[in-house]
């Protein structure tokens, strides 16, 4: 029996990911899903799950520690990993946007100060428009950067926009849409082709059934 190791992004996507996998292939007890263990096996023994930070999912998959994984497209756009992305999933829908306070003063320096957790994505976006920017990389509470004057605008991931509105920000521009992606290590895709193909087919069938 071929076992697949699947990297699962902790946090925002975790519940939706486990729900989808449970409907598709996994046999997971409530005790297993509620535990704090970072690595678990499903009841069939065919799948081993490891729970890591979203930004680490492509790292574990690219280096072959995990055969495959489920992670947001926003993470993949930022990290540009060398792995396969055979399937877009219907979970984790959100957008990467440019946002700013409505009454922000004009920047007199001619260089737009942009605070973000996505420096590569922001650089590509503004670079394609010929806009000179100073990127300020933050790891959390990006909205504050615009509110307190650290930056002229922010580039961040938005699901409902509620946090932006509560902090007096509005969306200036949508850079791109994001949703979860199923990603696969290149070697595993070849050596474990049957098991990977079976999982992809099960996920596709589950999503089709959910859309009916």
PDB file of C-alpha atoms in Angstrom:
ATOM      1  CA  UNK A   1       0.000   0.000   0.000  1.00  0.00           C
ATOM      2  CA  UNK A   2       1.335   3.419  -1.010  1.00  0.00           C
ATOM      3  CA  UNK A   3       0.982   6.073   1.670  1.00  0.00           C
ATOM      4  CA  UNK A   4       0.724   9.748   0.759  1.00  0.00           C
ATOM      5  CA  UNK A   5       1.875  12.493   3.102  1.00  0.00           C
ATOM      6  CA  UNK A   6      -0.300  15.596   2.769  1.00  0.00           C
ATOM      7  CA  UNK A   7       0.780  18.986   4.118  1.00  0.00           C
ATOM      8  CA  UNK A   8      -2.159  20.917   5.565  1.00  0.00           C
ATOM      9  CA  UNK A   9      -2.053  24.681   6.130  1.00  0.00           C
ATOM     10  CA  UNK A  10      -2.917  25.515   9.734  1.00  0.00           C
ATOM     11  CA  UNK A  11      -5.251  28.398  10.481  1.00  0.00           C
ATOM     12  CA  UNK A  12      -7.766  29.919   8.061  1.00  0.00           C
ATOM     13  CA  UNK A  13      -7.894  26.983   5.629  1.00  0.00           C
ATOM     14  CA  UNK A  14      -7.530  24.061   8.017  1.00  0.00           C
ATOM     15  CA  UNK A  15     -11.183  23.329   8.815  1.00  0.00           C
ATOM     16  CA  UNK A  16     -12.333  23.617   5.182  1.00  0.00           C
ATOM     17  CA  UNK A  17      -9.422  21.458   4.035  1.00  0.00           C
ATOM     18  CA  UNK A  18     -10.159  18.677   6.521  1.00  0.00           C
ATOM     19  CA  UNK A  19     -13.865  18.794   5.657  1.00  0.00           C
ATOM     20  CA  UNK A  20     -13.085  18.434   1.950  1.00  0.00           C
ATOM     21  CA  UNK A  21     -10.567  15.631   2.474  1.00  0.00           C
ATOM     22  CA  UNK A  22     -12.928  13.801   4.821  1.00  0.00           C
ATOM     23  CA  UNK A  23     -15.690  13.859   2.218  1.00  0.00           C
ATOM     24  CA  UNK A  24     -13.269  12.740  -0.490  1.00  0.00           C
ATOM     25  CA  UNK A  25     -11.012  10.079   1.016  1.00  0.00           C
ATOM     26  CA  UNK A  26     -10.095  10.433   4.665  1.00  0.00           C
ATOM     27  CA  UNK A  27     -11.358   8.476   7.611  1.00  0.00           C
ATOM     28  CA  UNK A  28     -10.609  10.731  10.567  1.00  0.00           C
ATOM     29  CA  UNK A  29     -12.054  10.347  14.038  1.00  0.00           C
ATOM     30  CA  UNK A  30     -13.203  13.425  15.944  1.00  0.00           C
ATOM     31  CA  UNK A  31     -10.501  12.662  18.479  1.00  0.00           C
ATOM     32  CA  UNK A  32      -7.858  12.856  15.751  1.00  0.00           C
ATOM     33  CA  UNK A  33      -9.120  16.093  14.213  1.00  0.00           C
ATOM     34  CA  UNK A  34      -9.370  17.812  17.611  1.00  0.00           C
ATOM     35  CA  UNK A  35      -5.930  16.743  18.824  1.00  0.00           C
ATOM     36  CA  UNK A  36      -2.912  19.047  18.877  1.00  0.00           C
ATOM     37  CA  UNK A  37      -0.682  16.508  17.151  1.00  0.00           C
ATOM     38  CA  UNK A  38       1.214  17.894  14.166  1.00  0.00           C
ATOM     39  CA  UNK A  39       1.232  14.582  12.286  1.00  0.00           C
ATOM     40  CA  UNK A  40      -1.623  12.049  12.126  1.00  0.00           C
ATOM     41  CA  UNK A  41      -2.659   9.102   9.979  1.00  0.00           C
ATOM     42  CA  UNK A  42      -6.150   8.447   8.708  1.00  0.00           C
ATOM     43  CA  UNK A  43      -7.912   5.205   9.629  1.00  0.00           C
ATOM     44  CA  UNK A  44      -7.071   3.504   6.321  1.00  0.00           C
ATOM     45  CA  UNK A  45      -3.339   4.148   6.684  1.00  0.00           C
ATOM     46  CA  UNK A  46      -3.227   5.493   3.122  1.00  0.00           C
ATOM     47  CA  UNK A  47      -2.806   9.116   4.181  1.00  0.00           C
ATOM     48  CA  UNK A  48      -0.557  10.858   6.675  1.00  0.00           C
ATOM     49  CA  UNK A  49      -1.337  14.488   7.454  1.00  0.00           C
ATOM     50  CA  UNK A  50       1.187  17.032   8.680  1.00  0.00           C
ATOM     51  CA  UNK A  51       0.006  20.420   9.925  1.00  0.00           C
ATOM     52  CA  UNK A  52       2.306  23.358   9.173  1.00  0.00           C
ATOM     53  CA  UNK A  53       2.149  27.119   8.721  1.00  0.00           C
ATOM     54  CA  UNK A  54       0.687  28.129   5.332  1.00  0.00           C
ATOM     55  CA  UNK A  55       3.995  29.536   4.064  1.00  0.00           C
ATOM     56  CA  UNK A  56       5.695  26.229   4.917  1.00  0.00           C
ATOM     57  CA  UNK A  57       3.350  23.991   2.905  1.00  0.00           C
ATOM     58  CA  UNK A  58       5.127  24.564  -0.438  1.00  0.00           C
ATOM     59  CA  UNK A  59       8.506  24.148   1.285  1.00  0.00           C
ATOM     60  CA  UNK A  60       7.612  20.698   2.669  1.00  0.00           C
ATOM     61  CA  UNK A  61       6.110  19.642  -0.667  1.00  0.00           C
ATOM     62  CA  UNK A  62       8.900  20.988  -2.859  1.00  0.00           C
ATOM     63  CA  UNK A  63      11.543  19.202  -0.749  1.00  0.00           C
ATOM     64  CA  UNK A  64       9.623  15.925  -0.783  1.00  0.00           C
ATOM     65  CA  UNK A  65       8.880  15.726   2.940  1.00  0.00           C
ATOM     66  CA  UNK A  66       5.233  15.830   1.912  1.00  0.00           C
ATOM     67  CA  UNK A  67       4.028  14.284  -1.344  1.00  0.00           C
ATOM     68  CA  UNK A  68       1.306  16.854  -1.762  1.00  0.00           C
ATOM     69  CA  UNK A  69      -0.439  19.672   0.064  1.00  0.00           C
ATOM     70  CA  UNK A  70      -3.316  22.115   0.133  1.00  0.00           C
ATOM     71  CA  UNK A  71      -2.513  25.816   0.417  1.00  0.00           C
ATOM     72  CA  UNK A  72      -3.813  29.189  -0.718  1.00  0.00           C
ATOM     73  CA  UNK A  73      -2.861  30.541  -4.133  1.00  0.00           C
ATOM     74  CA  UNK A  74      -1.660  33.714  -2.385  1.00  0.00           C
ATOM     75  CA  UNK A  75       1.128  31.709  -0.721  1.00  0.00           C
ATOM     76  CA  UNK A  76       2.141  30.144  -4.032  1.00  0.00           C
ATOM     77  CA  UNK A  77       2.221  33.490  -5.828  1.00  0.00           C
ATOM     78  CA  UNK A  78       4.500  34.879  -3.148  1.00  0.00           C
ATOM     79  CA  UNK A  79       6.889  31.927  -2.815  1.00  0.00           C
ATOM     80  CA  UNK A  80       6.934  30.750  -6.474  1.00  0.00           C
ATOM     81  CA  UNK A  81       7.847  27.152  -5.526  1.00  0.00           C
ATOM     82  CA  UNK A  82       8.939  24.474  -7.988  1.00  0.00           C
ATOM     83  CA  UNK A  83       6.006  22.080  -7.695  1.00  0.00           C
ATOM     84  CA  UNK A  84       2.925  20.996  -9.618  1.00  0.00           C
ATOM     85  CA  UNK A  85      -0.499  22.592  -9.191  1.00  0.00           C
ATOM     86  CA  UNK A  86      -2.898  20.127 -10.833  1.00  0.00           C
ATOM     87  CA  UNK A  87      -6.094  21.243  -9.121  1.00  0.00           C
ATOM     88  CA  UNK A  88      -7.786  24.426  -7.962  1.00  0.00           C
ATOM     89  CA  UNK A  89     -10.146  23.808  -5.049  1.00  0.00           C
ATOM     90  CA  UNK A  90     -13.449  25.485  -4.226  1.00  0.00           C
ATOM     91  CA  UNK A  91     -12.418  26.463  -0.707  1.00  0.00           C
ATOM     92  CA  UNK A  92     -10.575  29.431   0.786  1.00  0.00           C
ATOM     93  CA  UNK A  93     -11.877  32.015  -1.683  1.00  0.00           C
ATOM     94  CA  UNK A  94     -10.440  35.511  -1.100  1.00  0.00           C
ATOM     95  CA  UNK A  95      -8.586  38.314  -2.900  1.00  0.00           C
ATOM     96  CA  UNK A  96      -5.238  40.071  -2.706  1.00  0.00           C
ATOM     97  CA  UNK A  97      -5.997  43.785  -2.777  1.00  0.00           C
ATOM     98  CA  UNK A  98      -4.522  47.244  -2.538  1.00  0.00           C
ATOM     99  CA  UNK A  99      -6.267  49.150   0.250  1.00  0.00           C
ATOM    100  CA  UNK A 100      -5.870  52.559   1.872  1.00  0.00           C
ATOM    101  CA  UNK A 101      -7.559  54.973   4.241  1.00  0.00           C
ATOM    102  CA  UNK A 102     -10.122  57.110   2.438  1.00  0.00           C
ATOM    103  CA  UNK A 103      -8.707  60.472   3.547  1.00  0.00           C
ATOM    104  CA  UNK A 104      -5.006  59.732   3.340  1.00  0.00           C
ATOM    105  CA  UNK A 105      -2.777  62.777   2.674  1.00  0.00           C
ATOM    106  CA  UNK A 106      -0.919  62.881  -0.640  1.00  0.00           C
ATOM    107  CA  UNK A 107       2.621  61.517  -0.602  1.00  0.00           C
ATOM    108  CA  UNK A 108       4.974  64.390  -1.431  1.00  0.00           C
ATOM    109  CA  UNK A 109       8.018  62.179  -2.027  1.00  0.00           C
ATOM    110  CA  UNK A 110       6.805  60.603  -5.259  1.00  0.00           C
ATOM    111  CA  UNK A 111       7.452  57.072  -3.990  1.00  0.00           C
ATOM    112  CA  UNK A 112       4.485  55.066  -2.801  1.00  0.00           C
ATOM    113  CA  UNK A 113       5.045  53.434   0.584  1.00  0.00           C
ATOM    114  CA  UNK A 114       3.394  50.013   0.609  1.00  0.00           C
ATOM    115  CA  UNK A 115       3.087  47.824   3.705  1.00  0.00           C
ATOM    116  CA  UNK A 116       2.482  44.141   3.084  1.00  0.00           C
ATOM    117  CA  UNK A 117       3.021  40.495   3.988  1.00  0.00           C
ATOM    118  CA  UNK A 118       3.373  39.864   0.247  1.00  0.00           C
ATOM    119  CA  UNK A 119       6.440  41.831  -0.927  1.00  0.00           C
ATOM    120  CA  UNK A 120       7.019  39.837  -4.130  1.00  0.00           C
ATOM    121  CA  UNK A 121       3.386  40.040  -5.170  1.00  0.00           C
ATOM    122  CA  UNK A 122       3.268  43.768  -4.415  1.00  0.00           C
ATOM    123  CA  UNK A 123       6.546  44.423  -6.263  1.00  0.00           C
ATOM    124  CA  UNK A 124       5.300  42.612  -9.368  1.00  0.00           C
ATOM    125  CA  UNK A 125       1.974  44.440  -9.293  1.00  0.00           C
ATOM    126  CA  UNK A 126       3.328  47.969  -8.975  1.00  0.00           C
ATOM    127  CA  UNK A 127       6.354  47.210 -11.161  1.00  0.00           C
ATOM    128  CA  UNK A 128       4.081  46.181 -14.031  1.00  0.00           C
ATOM    129  CA  UNK A 129       2.472  49.631 -13.777  1.00  0.00           C
ATOM    130  CA  UNK A 130       5.737  51.526 -13.570  1.00  0.00           C
ATOM    131  CA  UNK A 131       4.955  52.801 -10.064  1.00  0.00           C
ATOM    132  CA  UNK A 132       7.947  53.446  -7.792  1.00  0.00           C
ATOM    133  CA  UNK A 133       7.357  51.925  -4.376  1.00  0.00           C
ATOM    134  CA  UNK A 134       9.049  51.493  -1.028  1.00  0.00           C
ATOM    135  CA  UNK A 135       8.005  48.106   0.319  1.00  0.00           C
ATOM    136  CA  UNK A 136       7.589  47.760   4.074  1.00  0.00           C
ATOM    137  CA  UNK A 137       7.339  44.090   5.017  1.00  0.00           C
ATOM    138  CA  UNK A 138       5.187  43.276   8.034  1.00  0.00           C
ATOM    139  CA  UNK A 139       4.142  39.958   9.547  1.00  0.00           C
ATOM    140  CA  UNK A 140       0.789  40.980  10.996  1.00  0.00           C
ATOM    141  CA  UNK A 141      -1.772  43.773  11.541  1.00  0.00           C
ATOM    142  CA  UNK A 142      -0.948  45.274   8.159  1.00  0.00           C
ATOM    143  CA  UNK A 143      -4.027  47.540   8.342  1.00  0.00           C
ATOM    144  CA  UNK A 144      -2.402  49.596  11.091  1.00  0.00           C
ATOM    145  CA  UNK A 145       0.396  50.663   8.761  1.00  0.00           C
ATOM    146  CA  UNK A 146      -1.990  52.740   6.685  1.00  0.00           C
ATOM    147  CA  UNK A 147      -4.055  53.956   9.645  1.00  0.00           C
ATOM    148  CA  UNK A 148      -1.013  55.201  11.578  1.00  0.00           C
ATOM    149  CA  UNK A 149       0.814  56.654   8.587  1.00  0.00           C
ATOM    150  CA  UNK A 150       3.616  54.115   8.233  1.00  0.00           C
ATOM    151  CA  UNK A 151       2.488  53.461   4.663  1.00  0.00           C
ATOM    152  CA  UNK A 152       0.376  55.131   2.004  1.00  0.00           C
ATOM    153  CA  UNK A 153      -1.429  51.889   1.272  1.00  0.00           C
ATOM    154  CA  UNK A 154      -1.307  48.181   1.998  1.00  0.00           C
ATOM    155  CA  UNK A 155      -1.380  44.992  -0.032  1.00  0.00           C
ATOM    156  CA  UNK A 156      -3.146  42.254   1.877  1.00  0.00           C
ATOM    157  CA  UNK A 157      -5.382  39.208   1.686  1.00  0.00           C
ATOM    158  CA  UNK A 158      -9.089  39.981   2.097  1.00  0.00           C
ATOM    159  CA  UNK A 159     -11.930  37.521   2.578  1.00  0.00           C
ATOM    160  CA  UNK A 160     -14.954  39.656   3.474  1.00  0.00           C
ATOM    161  CA  UNK A 161     -13.407  43.122   3.843  1.00  0.00           C
ATOM    162  CA  UNK A 162     -14.815  43.484   7.349  1.00  0.00           C
ATOM    163  CA  UNK A 163     -11.432  44.103   9.014  1.00  0.00           C
ATOM    164  CA  UNK A 164     -10.587  46.768   6.438  1.00  0.00           C
ATOM    165  CA  UNK A 165     -13.876  48.591   6.984  1.00  0.00           C
ATOM    166  CA  UNK A 166     -13.557  48.418  10.766  1.00  0.00           C
ATOM    167  CA  UNK A 167     -10.190  50.153  10.491  1.00  0.00           C
ATOM    168  CA  UNK A 168     -11.331  52.855   8.076  1.00  0.00           C
ATOM    169  CA  UNK A 169      -9.745  51.374   4.952  1.00  0.00           C
ATOM    170  CA  UNK A 170     -11.305  50.700   1.579  1.00  0.00           C
ATOM    171  CA  UNK A 171     -10.225  48.604  -1.381  1.00  0.00           C
ATOM    172  CA  UNK A 172      -8.470  50.620  -4.074  1.00  0.00           C
ATOM    173  CA  UNK A 173      -7.779  47.756  -6.448  1.00  0.00           C
ATOM    174  CA  UNK A 174      -8.071  43.977  -6.608  1.00  0.00           C
ATOM    175  CA  UNK A 175      -4.716  42.505  -7.655  1.00  0.00           C
ATOM    176  CA  UNK A 176      -5.868  38.908  -8.043  1.00  0.00           C
ATOM    177  CA  UNK A 177      -8.274  36.340  -6.703  1.00  0.00           C
ATOM    178  CA  UNK A 178      -7.073  33.479  -4.534  1.00  0.00           C
ATOM    179  CA  UNK A 179      -8.399  30.078  -3.513  1.00  0.00           C
ATOM    180  CA  UNK A 180      -6.886  26.870  -2.230  1.00  0.00           C
ATOM    181  CA  UNK A 181      -4.722  24.805  -4.560  1.00  0.00           C
ATOM    182  CA  UNK A 182      -3.799  21.138  -4.446  1.00  0.00           C
ATOM    183  CA  UNK A 183      -0.043  20.948  -5.009  1.00  0.00           C
ATOM    184  CA  UNK A 184       2.185  17.939  -5.664  1.00  0.00           C
ATOM    185  CA  UNK A 185       5.901  17.220  -5.429  1.00  0.00           C
ATOM    186  CA  UNK A 186       7.307  16.549  -8.919  1.00  0.00           C
ATOM    187  CA  UNK A 187       8.975  13.261  -7.962  1.00  0.00           C
ATOM    188  CA  UNK A 188       5.940  11.987  -6.039  1.00  0.00           C
ATOM    189  CA  UNK A 189       3.762  12.774  -9.050  1.00  0.00           C
ATOM    190  CA  UNK A 190       5.831  10.230 -10.999  1.00  0.00           C
ATOM    191  CA  UNK A 191       6.683   7.599  -8.379  1.00  0.00           C
ATOM    192  CA  UNK A 192       3.286   7.604  -6.658  1.00  0.00           C
ATOM    193  CA  UNK A 193       1.247   8.351  -9.773  1.00  0.00           C
ATOM    194  CA  UNK A 194      -1.598   5.934  -9.019  1.00  0.00           C
ATOM    195  CA  UNK A 195      -2.127   7.134  -5.445  1.00  0.00           C
ATOM    196  CA  UNK A 196      -1.868  10.812  -6.418  1.00  0.00           C
ATOM    197  CA  UNK A 197      -4.210  10.324  -9.361  1.00  0.00           C
ATOM    198  CA  UNK A 198      -6.738   8.550  -7.133  1.00  0.00           C
ATOM    199  CA  UNK A 199      -6.689  11.428  -4.656  1.00  0.00           C
ATOM    200  CA  UNK A 200      -7.071  14.072  -7.374  1.00  0.00           C
ATOM    201  CA  UNK A 201     -10.022  12.200  -8.889  1.00  0.00           C
ATOM    202  CA  UNK A 202     -11.703  11.869  -5.482  1.00  0.00           C
ATOM    203  CA  UNK A 203     -11.282  15.586  -4.806  1.00  0.00           C
ATOM    204  CA  UNK A 204     -12.700  16.477  -8.221  1.00  0.00           C
ATOM    205  CA  UNK A 205     -15.724  14.217  -7.724  1.00  0.00           C
ATOM    206  CA  UNK A 206     -16.337  15.612  -4.241  1.00  0.00           C
ATOM    207  CA  UNK A 207     -16.244  19.212  -5.477  1.00  0.00           C
ATOM    208  CA  UNK A 208     -18.598  18.380  -8.352  1.00  0.00           C
ATOM    209  CA  UNK A 209     -21.042  16.764  -5.919  1.00  0.00           C
ATOM    210  CA  UNK A 210     -20.873  19.815  -3.636  1.00  0.00           C
ATOM    211  CA  UNK A 211     -21.642  22.149  -6.558  1.00  0.00           C
ATOM    212  CA  UNK A 212     -24.837  20.330  -7.511  1.00  0.00           C
TER     213      UNK A 212
END
